[in-house]
mmCIF file with all atom_site columns, C-alpha atoms in Angstrom:
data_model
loop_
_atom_site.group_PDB
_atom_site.id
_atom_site.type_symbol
_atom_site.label_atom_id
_atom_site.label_alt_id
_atom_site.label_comp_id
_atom_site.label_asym_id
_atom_site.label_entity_id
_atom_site.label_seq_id
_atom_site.pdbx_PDB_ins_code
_atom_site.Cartn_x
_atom_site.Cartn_y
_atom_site.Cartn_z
_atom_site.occupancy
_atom_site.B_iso_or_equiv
_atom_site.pdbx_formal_charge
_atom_site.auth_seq_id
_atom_site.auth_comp_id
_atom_site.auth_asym_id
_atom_site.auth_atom_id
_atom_site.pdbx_PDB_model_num
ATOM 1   C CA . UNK A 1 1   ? 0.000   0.000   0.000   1.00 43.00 ? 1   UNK A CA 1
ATOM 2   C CA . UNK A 1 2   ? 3.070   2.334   -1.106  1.00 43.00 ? 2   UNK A CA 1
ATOM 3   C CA . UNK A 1 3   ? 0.493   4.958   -2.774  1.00 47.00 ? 3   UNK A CA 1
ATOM 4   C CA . UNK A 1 4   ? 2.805   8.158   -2.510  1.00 46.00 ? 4   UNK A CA 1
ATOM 5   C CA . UNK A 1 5   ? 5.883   6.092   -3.650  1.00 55.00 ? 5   UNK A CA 1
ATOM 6   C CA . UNK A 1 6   ? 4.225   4.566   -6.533  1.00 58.00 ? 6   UNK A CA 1
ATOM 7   C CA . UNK A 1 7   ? 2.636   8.558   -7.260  1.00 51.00 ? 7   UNK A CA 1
ATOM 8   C CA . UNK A 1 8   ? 6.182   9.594   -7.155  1.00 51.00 ? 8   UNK A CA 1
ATOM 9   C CA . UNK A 1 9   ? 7.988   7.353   -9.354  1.00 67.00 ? 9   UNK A CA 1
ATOM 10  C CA . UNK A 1 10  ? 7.105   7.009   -12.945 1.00 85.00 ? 10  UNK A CA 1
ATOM 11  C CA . UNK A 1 11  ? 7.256   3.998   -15.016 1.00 91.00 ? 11  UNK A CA 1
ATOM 12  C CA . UNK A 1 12  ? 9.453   3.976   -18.045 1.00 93.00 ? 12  UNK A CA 1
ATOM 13  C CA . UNK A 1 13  ? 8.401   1.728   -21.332 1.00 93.00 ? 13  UNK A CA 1
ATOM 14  C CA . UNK A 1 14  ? 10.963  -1.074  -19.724 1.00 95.00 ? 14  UNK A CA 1
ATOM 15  C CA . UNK A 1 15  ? 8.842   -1.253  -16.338 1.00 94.00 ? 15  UNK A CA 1
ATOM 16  C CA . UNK A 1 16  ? 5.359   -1.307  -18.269 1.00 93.00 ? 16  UNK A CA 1
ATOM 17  C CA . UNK A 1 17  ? 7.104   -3.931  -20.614 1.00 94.00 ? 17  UNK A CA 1
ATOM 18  C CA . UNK A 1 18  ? 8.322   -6.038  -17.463 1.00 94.00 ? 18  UNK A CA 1
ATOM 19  C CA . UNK A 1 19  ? 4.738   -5.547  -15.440 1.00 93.00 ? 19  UNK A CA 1
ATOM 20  C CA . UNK A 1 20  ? 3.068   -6.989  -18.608 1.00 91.00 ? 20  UNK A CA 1
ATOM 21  C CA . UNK A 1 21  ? 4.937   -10.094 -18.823 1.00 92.00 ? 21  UNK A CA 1
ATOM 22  C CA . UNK A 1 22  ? 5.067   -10.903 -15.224 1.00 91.00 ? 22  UNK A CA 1
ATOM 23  C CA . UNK A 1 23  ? 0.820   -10.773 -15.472 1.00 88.00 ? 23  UNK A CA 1
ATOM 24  C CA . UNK A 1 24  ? 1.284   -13.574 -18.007 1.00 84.00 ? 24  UNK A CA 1
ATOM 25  C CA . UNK A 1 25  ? 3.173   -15.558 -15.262 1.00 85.00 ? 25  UNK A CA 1
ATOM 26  C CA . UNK A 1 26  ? 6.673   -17.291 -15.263 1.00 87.00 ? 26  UNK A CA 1
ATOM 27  C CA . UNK A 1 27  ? 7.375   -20.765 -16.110 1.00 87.00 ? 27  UNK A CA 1
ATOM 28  C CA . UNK A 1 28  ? 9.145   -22.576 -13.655 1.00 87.00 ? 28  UNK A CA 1
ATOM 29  C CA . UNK A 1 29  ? 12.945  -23.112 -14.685 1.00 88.00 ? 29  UNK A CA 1
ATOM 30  C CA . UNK A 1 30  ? 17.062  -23.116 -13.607 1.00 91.00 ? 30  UNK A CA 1
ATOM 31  C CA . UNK A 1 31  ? 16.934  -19.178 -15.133 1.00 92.00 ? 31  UNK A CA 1
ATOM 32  C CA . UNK A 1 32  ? 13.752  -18.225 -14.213 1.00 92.00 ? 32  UNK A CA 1
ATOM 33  C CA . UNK A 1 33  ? 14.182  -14.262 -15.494 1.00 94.00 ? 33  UNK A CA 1
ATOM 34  C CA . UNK A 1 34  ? 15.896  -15.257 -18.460 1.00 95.00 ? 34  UNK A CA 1
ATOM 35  C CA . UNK A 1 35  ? 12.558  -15.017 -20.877 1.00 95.00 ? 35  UNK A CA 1
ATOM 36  C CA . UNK A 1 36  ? 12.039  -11.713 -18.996 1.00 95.00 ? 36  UNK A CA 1
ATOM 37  C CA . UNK A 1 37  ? 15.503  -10.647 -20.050 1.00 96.00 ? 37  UNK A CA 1
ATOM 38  C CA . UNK A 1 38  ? 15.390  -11.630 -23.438 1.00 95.00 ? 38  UNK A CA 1
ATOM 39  C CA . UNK A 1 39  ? 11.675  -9.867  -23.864 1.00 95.00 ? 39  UNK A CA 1
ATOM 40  C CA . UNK A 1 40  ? 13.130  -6.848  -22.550 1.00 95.00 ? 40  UNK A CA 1
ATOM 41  C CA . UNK A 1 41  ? 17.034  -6.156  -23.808 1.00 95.00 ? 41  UNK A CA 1
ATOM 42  C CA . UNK A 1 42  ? 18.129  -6.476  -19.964 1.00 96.00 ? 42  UNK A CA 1
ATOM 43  C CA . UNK A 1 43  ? 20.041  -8.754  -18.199 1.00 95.00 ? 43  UNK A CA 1
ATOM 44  C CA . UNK A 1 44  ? 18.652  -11.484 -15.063 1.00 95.00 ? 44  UNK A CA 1
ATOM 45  C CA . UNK A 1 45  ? 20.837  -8.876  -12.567 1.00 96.00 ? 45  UNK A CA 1
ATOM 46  C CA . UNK A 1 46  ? 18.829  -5.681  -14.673 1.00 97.00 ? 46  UNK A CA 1
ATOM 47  C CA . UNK A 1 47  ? 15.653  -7.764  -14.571 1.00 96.00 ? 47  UNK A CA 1
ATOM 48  C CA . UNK A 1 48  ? 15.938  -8.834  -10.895 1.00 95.00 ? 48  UNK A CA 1
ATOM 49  C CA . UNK A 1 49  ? 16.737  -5.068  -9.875  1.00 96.00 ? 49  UNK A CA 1
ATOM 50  C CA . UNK A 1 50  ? 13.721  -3.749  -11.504 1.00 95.00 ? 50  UNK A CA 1
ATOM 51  C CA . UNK A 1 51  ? 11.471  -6.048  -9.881  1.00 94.00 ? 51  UNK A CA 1
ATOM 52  C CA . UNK A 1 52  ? 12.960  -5.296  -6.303  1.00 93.00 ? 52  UNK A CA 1
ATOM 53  C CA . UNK A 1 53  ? 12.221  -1.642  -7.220  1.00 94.00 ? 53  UNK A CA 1
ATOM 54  C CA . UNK A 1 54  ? 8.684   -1.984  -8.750  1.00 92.00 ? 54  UNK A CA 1
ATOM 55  C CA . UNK A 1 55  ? 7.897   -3.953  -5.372  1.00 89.00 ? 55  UNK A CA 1
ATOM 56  C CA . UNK A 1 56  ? 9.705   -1.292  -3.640  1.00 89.00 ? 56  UNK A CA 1
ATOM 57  C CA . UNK A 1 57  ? 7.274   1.785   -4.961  1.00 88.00 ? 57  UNK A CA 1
ATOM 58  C CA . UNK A 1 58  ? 3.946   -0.244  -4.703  1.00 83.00 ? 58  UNK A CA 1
ATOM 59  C CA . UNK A 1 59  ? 3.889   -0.913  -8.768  1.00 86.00 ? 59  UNK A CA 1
ATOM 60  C CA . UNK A 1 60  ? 4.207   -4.536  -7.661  1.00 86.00 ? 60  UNK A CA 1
ATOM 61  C CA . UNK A 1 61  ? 2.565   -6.180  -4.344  1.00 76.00 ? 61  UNK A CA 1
ATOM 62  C CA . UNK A 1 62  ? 3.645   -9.469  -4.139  1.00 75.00 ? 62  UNK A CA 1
ATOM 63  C CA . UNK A 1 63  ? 6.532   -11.369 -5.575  1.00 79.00 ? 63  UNK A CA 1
ATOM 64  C CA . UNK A 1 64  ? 6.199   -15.227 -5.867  1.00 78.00 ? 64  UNK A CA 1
ATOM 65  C CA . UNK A 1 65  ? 4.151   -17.836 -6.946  1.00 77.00 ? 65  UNK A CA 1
ATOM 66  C CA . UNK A 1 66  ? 0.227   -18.136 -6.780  1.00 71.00 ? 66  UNK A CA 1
ATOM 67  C CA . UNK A 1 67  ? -0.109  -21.830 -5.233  1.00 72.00 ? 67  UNK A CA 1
ATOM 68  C CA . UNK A 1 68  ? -3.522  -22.826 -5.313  1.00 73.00 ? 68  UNK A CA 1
ATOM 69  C CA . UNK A 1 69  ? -4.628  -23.625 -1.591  1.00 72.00 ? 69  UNK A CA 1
ATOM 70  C CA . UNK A 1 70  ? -7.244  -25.436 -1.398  1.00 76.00 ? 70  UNK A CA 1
ATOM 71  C CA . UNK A 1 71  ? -5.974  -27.525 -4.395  1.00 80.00 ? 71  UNK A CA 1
ATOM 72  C CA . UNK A 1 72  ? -3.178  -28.807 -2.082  1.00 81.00 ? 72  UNK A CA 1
ATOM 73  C CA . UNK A 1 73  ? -6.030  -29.298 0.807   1.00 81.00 ? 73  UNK A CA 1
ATOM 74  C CA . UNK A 1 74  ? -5.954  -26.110 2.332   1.00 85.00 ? 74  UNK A CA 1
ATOM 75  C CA . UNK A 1 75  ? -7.911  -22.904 2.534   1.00 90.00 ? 75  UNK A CA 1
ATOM 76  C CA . UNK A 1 76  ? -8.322  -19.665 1.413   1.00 88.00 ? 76  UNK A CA 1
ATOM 77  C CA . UNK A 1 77  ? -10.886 -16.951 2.146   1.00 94.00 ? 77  UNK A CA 1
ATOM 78  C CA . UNK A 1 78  ? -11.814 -13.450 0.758   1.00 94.00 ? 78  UNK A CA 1
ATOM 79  C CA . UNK A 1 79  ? -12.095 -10.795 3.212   1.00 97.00 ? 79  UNK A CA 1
ATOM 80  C CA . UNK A 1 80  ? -12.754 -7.129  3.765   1.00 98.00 ? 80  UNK A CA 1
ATOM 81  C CA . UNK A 1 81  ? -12.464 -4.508  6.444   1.00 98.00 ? 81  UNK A CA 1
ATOM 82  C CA . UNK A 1 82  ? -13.776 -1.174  6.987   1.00 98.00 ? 82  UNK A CA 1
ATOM 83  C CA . UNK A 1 83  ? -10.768 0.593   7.904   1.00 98.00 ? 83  UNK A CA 1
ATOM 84  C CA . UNK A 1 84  ? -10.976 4.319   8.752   1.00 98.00 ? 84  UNK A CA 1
ATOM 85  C CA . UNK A 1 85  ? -9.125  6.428   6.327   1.00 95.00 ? 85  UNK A CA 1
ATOM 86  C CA . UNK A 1 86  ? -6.542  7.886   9.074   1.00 97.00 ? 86  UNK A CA 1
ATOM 87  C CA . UNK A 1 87  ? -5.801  4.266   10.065  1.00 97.00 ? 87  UNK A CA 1
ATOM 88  C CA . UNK A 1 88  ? -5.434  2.810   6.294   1.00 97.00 ? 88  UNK A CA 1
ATOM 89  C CA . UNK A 1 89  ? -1.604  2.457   6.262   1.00 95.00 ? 89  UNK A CA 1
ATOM 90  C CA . UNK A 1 90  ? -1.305  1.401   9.737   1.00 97.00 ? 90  UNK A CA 1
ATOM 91  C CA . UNK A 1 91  ? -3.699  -1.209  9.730   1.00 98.00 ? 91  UNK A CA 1
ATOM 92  C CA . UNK A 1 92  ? -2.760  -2.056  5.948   1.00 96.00 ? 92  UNK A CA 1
ATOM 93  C CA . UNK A 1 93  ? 0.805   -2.405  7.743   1.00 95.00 ? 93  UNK A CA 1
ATOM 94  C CA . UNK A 1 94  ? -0.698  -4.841  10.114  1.00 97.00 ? 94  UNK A CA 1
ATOM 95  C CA . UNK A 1 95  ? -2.841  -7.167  8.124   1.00 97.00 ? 95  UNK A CA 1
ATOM 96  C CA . UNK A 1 96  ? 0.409   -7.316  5.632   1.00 94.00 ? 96  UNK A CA 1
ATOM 97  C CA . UNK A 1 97  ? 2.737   -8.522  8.113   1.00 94.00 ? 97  UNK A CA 1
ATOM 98  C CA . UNK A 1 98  ? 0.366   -11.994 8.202   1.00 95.00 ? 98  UNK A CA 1
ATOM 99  C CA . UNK A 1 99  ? 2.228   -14.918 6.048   1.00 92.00 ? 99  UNK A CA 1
ATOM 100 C CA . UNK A 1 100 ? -1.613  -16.130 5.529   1.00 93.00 ? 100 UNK A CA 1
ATOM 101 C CA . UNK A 1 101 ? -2.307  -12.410 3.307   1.00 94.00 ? 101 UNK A CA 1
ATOM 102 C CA . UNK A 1 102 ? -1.677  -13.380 0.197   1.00 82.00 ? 102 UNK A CA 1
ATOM 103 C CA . UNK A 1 103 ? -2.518  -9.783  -1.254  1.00 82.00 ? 103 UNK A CA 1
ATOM 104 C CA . UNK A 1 104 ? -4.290  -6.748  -0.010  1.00 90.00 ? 104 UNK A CA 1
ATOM 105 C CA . UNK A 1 105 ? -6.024  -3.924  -1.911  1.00 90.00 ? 105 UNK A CA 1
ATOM 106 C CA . UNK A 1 106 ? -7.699  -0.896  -1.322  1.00 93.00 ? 106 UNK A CA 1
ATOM 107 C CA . UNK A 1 107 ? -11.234 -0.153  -2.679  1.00 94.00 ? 107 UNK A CA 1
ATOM 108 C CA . UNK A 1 108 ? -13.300 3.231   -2.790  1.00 94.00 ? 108 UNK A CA 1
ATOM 109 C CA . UNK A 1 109 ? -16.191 1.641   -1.017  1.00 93.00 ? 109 UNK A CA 1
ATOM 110 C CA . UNK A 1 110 ? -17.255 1.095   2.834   1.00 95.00 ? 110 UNK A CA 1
ATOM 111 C CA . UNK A 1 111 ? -15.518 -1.821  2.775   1.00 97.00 ? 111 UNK A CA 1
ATOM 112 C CA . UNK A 1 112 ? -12.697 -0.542  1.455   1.00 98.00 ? 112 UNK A CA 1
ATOM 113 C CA . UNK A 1 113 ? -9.588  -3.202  2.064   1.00 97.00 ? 113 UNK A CA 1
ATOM 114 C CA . UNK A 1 114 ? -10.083 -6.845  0.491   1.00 97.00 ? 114 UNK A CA 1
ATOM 115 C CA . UNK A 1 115 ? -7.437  -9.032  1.149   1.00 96.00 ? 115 UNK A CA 1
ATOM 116 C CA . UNK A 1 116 ? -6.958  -12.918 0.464   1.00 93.00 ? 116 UNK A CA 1
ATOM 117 C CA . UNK A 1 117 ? -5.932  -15.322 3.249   1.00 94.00 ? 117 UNK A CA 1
ATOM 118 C CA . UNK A 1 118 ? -4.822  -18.525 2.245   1.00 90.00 ? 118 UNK A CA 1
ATOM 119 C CA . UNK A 1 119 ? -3.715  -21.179 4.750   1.00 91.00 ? 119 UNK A CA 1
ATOM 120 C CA . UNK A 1 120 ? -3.492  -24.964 5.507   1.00 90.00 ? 120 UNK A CA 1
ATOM 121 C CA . UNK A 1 121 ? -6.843  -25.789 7.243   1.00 90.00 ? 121 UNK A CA 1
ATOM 122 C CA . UNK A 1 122 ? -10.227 -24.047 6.833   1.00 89.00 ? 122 UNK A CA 1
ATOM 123 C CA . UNK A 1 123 ? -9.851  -23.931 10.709  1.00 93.00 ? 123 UNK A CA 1
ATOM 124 C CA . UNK A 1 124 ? -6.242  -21.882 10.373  1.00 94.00 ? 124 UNK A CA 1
ATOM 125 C CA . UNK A 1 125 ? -8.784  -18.930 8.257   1.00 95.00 ? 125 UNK A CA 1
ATOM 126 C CA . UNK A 1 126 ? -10.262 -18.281 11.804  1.00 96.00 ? 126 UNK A CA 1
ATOM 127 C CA . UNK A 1 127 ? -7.714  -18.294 13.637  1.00 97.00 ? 127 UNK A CA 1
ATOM 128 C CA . UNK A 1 128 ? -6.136  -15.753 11.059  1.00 97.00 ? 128 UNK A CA 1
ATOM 129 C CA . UNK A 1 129 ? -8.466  -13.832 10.650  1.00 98.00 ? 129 UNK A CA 1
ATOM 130 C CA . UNK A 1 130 ? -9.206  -13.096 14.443  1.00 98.00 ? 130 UNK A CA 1
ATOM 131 C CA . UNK A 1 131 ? -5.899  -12.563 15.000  1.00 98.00 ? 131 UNK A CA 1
ATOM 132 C CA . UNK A 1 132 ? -6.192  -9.839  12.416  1.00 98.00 ? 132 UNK A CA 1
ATOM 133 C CA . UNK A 1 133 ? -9.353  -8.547  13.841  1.00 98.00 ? 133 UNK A CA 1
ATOM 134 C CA . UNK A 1 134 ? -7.780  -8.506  17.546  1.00 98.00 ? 134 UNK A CA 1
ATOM 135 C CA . UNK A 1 135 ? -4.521  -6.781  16.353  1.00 98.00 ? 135 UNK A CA 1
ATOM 136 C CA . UNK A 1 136 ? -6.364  -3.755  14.701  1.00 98.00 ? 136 UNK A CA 1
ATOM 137 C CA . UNK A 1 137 ? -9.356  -3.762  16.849  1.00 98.00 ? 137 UNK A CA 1
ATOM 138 C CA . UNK A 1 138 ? -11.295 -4.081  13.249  1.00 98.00 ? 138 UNK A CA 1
ATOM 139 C CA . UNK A 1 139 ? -13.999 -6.416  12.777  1.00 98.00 ? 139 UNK A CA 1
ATOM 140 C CA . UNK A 1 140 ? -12.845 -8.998  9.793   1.00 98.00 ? 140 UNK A CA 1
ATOM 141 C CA . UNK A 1 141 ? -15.419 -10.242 7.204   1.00 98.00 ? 141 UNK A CA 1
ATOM 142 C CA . UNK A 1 142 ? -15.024 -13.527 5.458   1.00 97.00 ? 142 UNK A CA 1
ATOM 143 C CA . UNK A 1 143 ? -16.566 -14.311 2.328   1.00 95.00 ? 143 UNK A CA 1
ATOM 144 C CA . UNK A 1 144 ? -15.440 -18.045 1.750   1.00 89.00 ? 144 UNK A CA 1
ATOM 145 C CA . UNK A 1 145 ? -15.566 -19.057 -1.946  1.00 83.00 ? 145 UNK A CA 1
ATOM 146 C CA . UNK A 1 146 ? -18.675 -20.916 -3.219  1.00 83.00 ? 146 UNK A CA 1
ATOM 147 C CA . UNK A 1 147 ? -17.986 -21.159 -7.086  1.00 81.00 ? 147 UNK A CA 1
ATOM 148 C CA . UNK A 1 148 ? -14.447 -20.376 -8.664  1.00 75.00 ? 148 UNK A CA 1
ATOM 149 C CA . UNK A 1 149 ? -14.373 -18.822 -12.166 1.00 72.00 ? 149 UNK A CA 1
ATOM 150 C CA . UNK A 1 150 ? -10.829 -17.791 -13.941 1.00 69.00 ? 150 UNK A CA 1
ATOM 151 C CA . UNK A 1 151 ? -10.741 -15.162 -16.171 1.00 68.00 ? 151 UNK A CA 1
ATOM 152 C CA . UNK A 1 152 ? -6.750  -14.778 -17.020 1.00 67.00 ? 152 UNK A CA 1
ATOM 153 C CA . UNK A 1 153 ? -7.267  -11.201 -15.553 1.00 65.00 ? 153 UNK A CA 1
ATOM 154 C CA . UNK A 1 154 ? -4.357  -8.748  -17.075 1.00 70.00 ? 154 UNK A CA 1
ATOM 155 C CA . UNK A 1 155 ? -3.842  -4.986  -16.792 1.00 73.00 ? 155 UNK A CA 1
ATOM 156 C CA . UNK A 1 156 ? -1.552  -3.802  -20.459 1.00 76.00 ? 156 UNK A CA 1
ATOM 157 C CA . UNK A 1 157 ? 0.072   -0.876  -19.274 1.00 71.00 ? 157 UNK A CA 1
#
């Protein structure tokens, strides 16, 4: 939730280049930035640089693979928060420190910070998320998944 970084820093063509291709994912190999490198006219070290500062400025989130939680028998669960604006980066601060977030955004609504927690029992979401609740004094609402639909969701920048 680095909104005045990201404001300040401006993405070059190479960045929007680099944030397009990671949307598309990476396949798993020995030089995993290579294909990145090649796409781009940079090298790994240029390639692994840029991401560090992208994450760095808020352009990126999250860094790593999406594992799929409940596909390896555990659990994951939507949730939101109303979160008072003078509190948004603290408790944003807060609710990222959890291993279980596996991303966190901001919304222009009541509710107006979604995150996903994804953990190794249904009974670990709970726990989670009233740790979170306890730790910001903000009550937590789960909206457990009842269908799953995949769209291949990209932003071209």
């Amino acid at each position: 939730m680095h909104r005045s970084r990201l404001q300040e820093e401006s993405l070059d063509a190479t960045d929007r280049a680099l944030l397009n291709l990671l949307q598309a994912g990476l396949a798993p190999s020995q030089n995993l930035f290579q294909p990145l490198a090649d796409a781009t006219g940079l090298d790994e070290a240029e390639v692994i640089s840029r991401i560090e500062r992208l994450r760095g400025i808020g352009a990126i989130t999250r860094f790593g693979p999406f594992i799929d939680a409940a596909a390896l028998g555990g659990a994951y669960c939507l949730c939101a928060m109303a979160v008072p604006e003078d509190r948004f980066e603290e408790v944003a601060s807060k609710v990222n420190a959890h291993d279980a977030v596996a991303h966190n955004y901001e919304r222009q609504h009541r509710f107006n910070m979604w995150f996903v927690l994804a953990c190794e029992t249904p009974a670990a979401i709970t726990t989670e998320a009233d740790r979170i609740a306890r730790q910001t004094g903000l009550k937590v609402h789960r909206f457990p998944k009842l269908r799953e639909f995949f769209i291949g969701f990209q932003v071209a920048l």
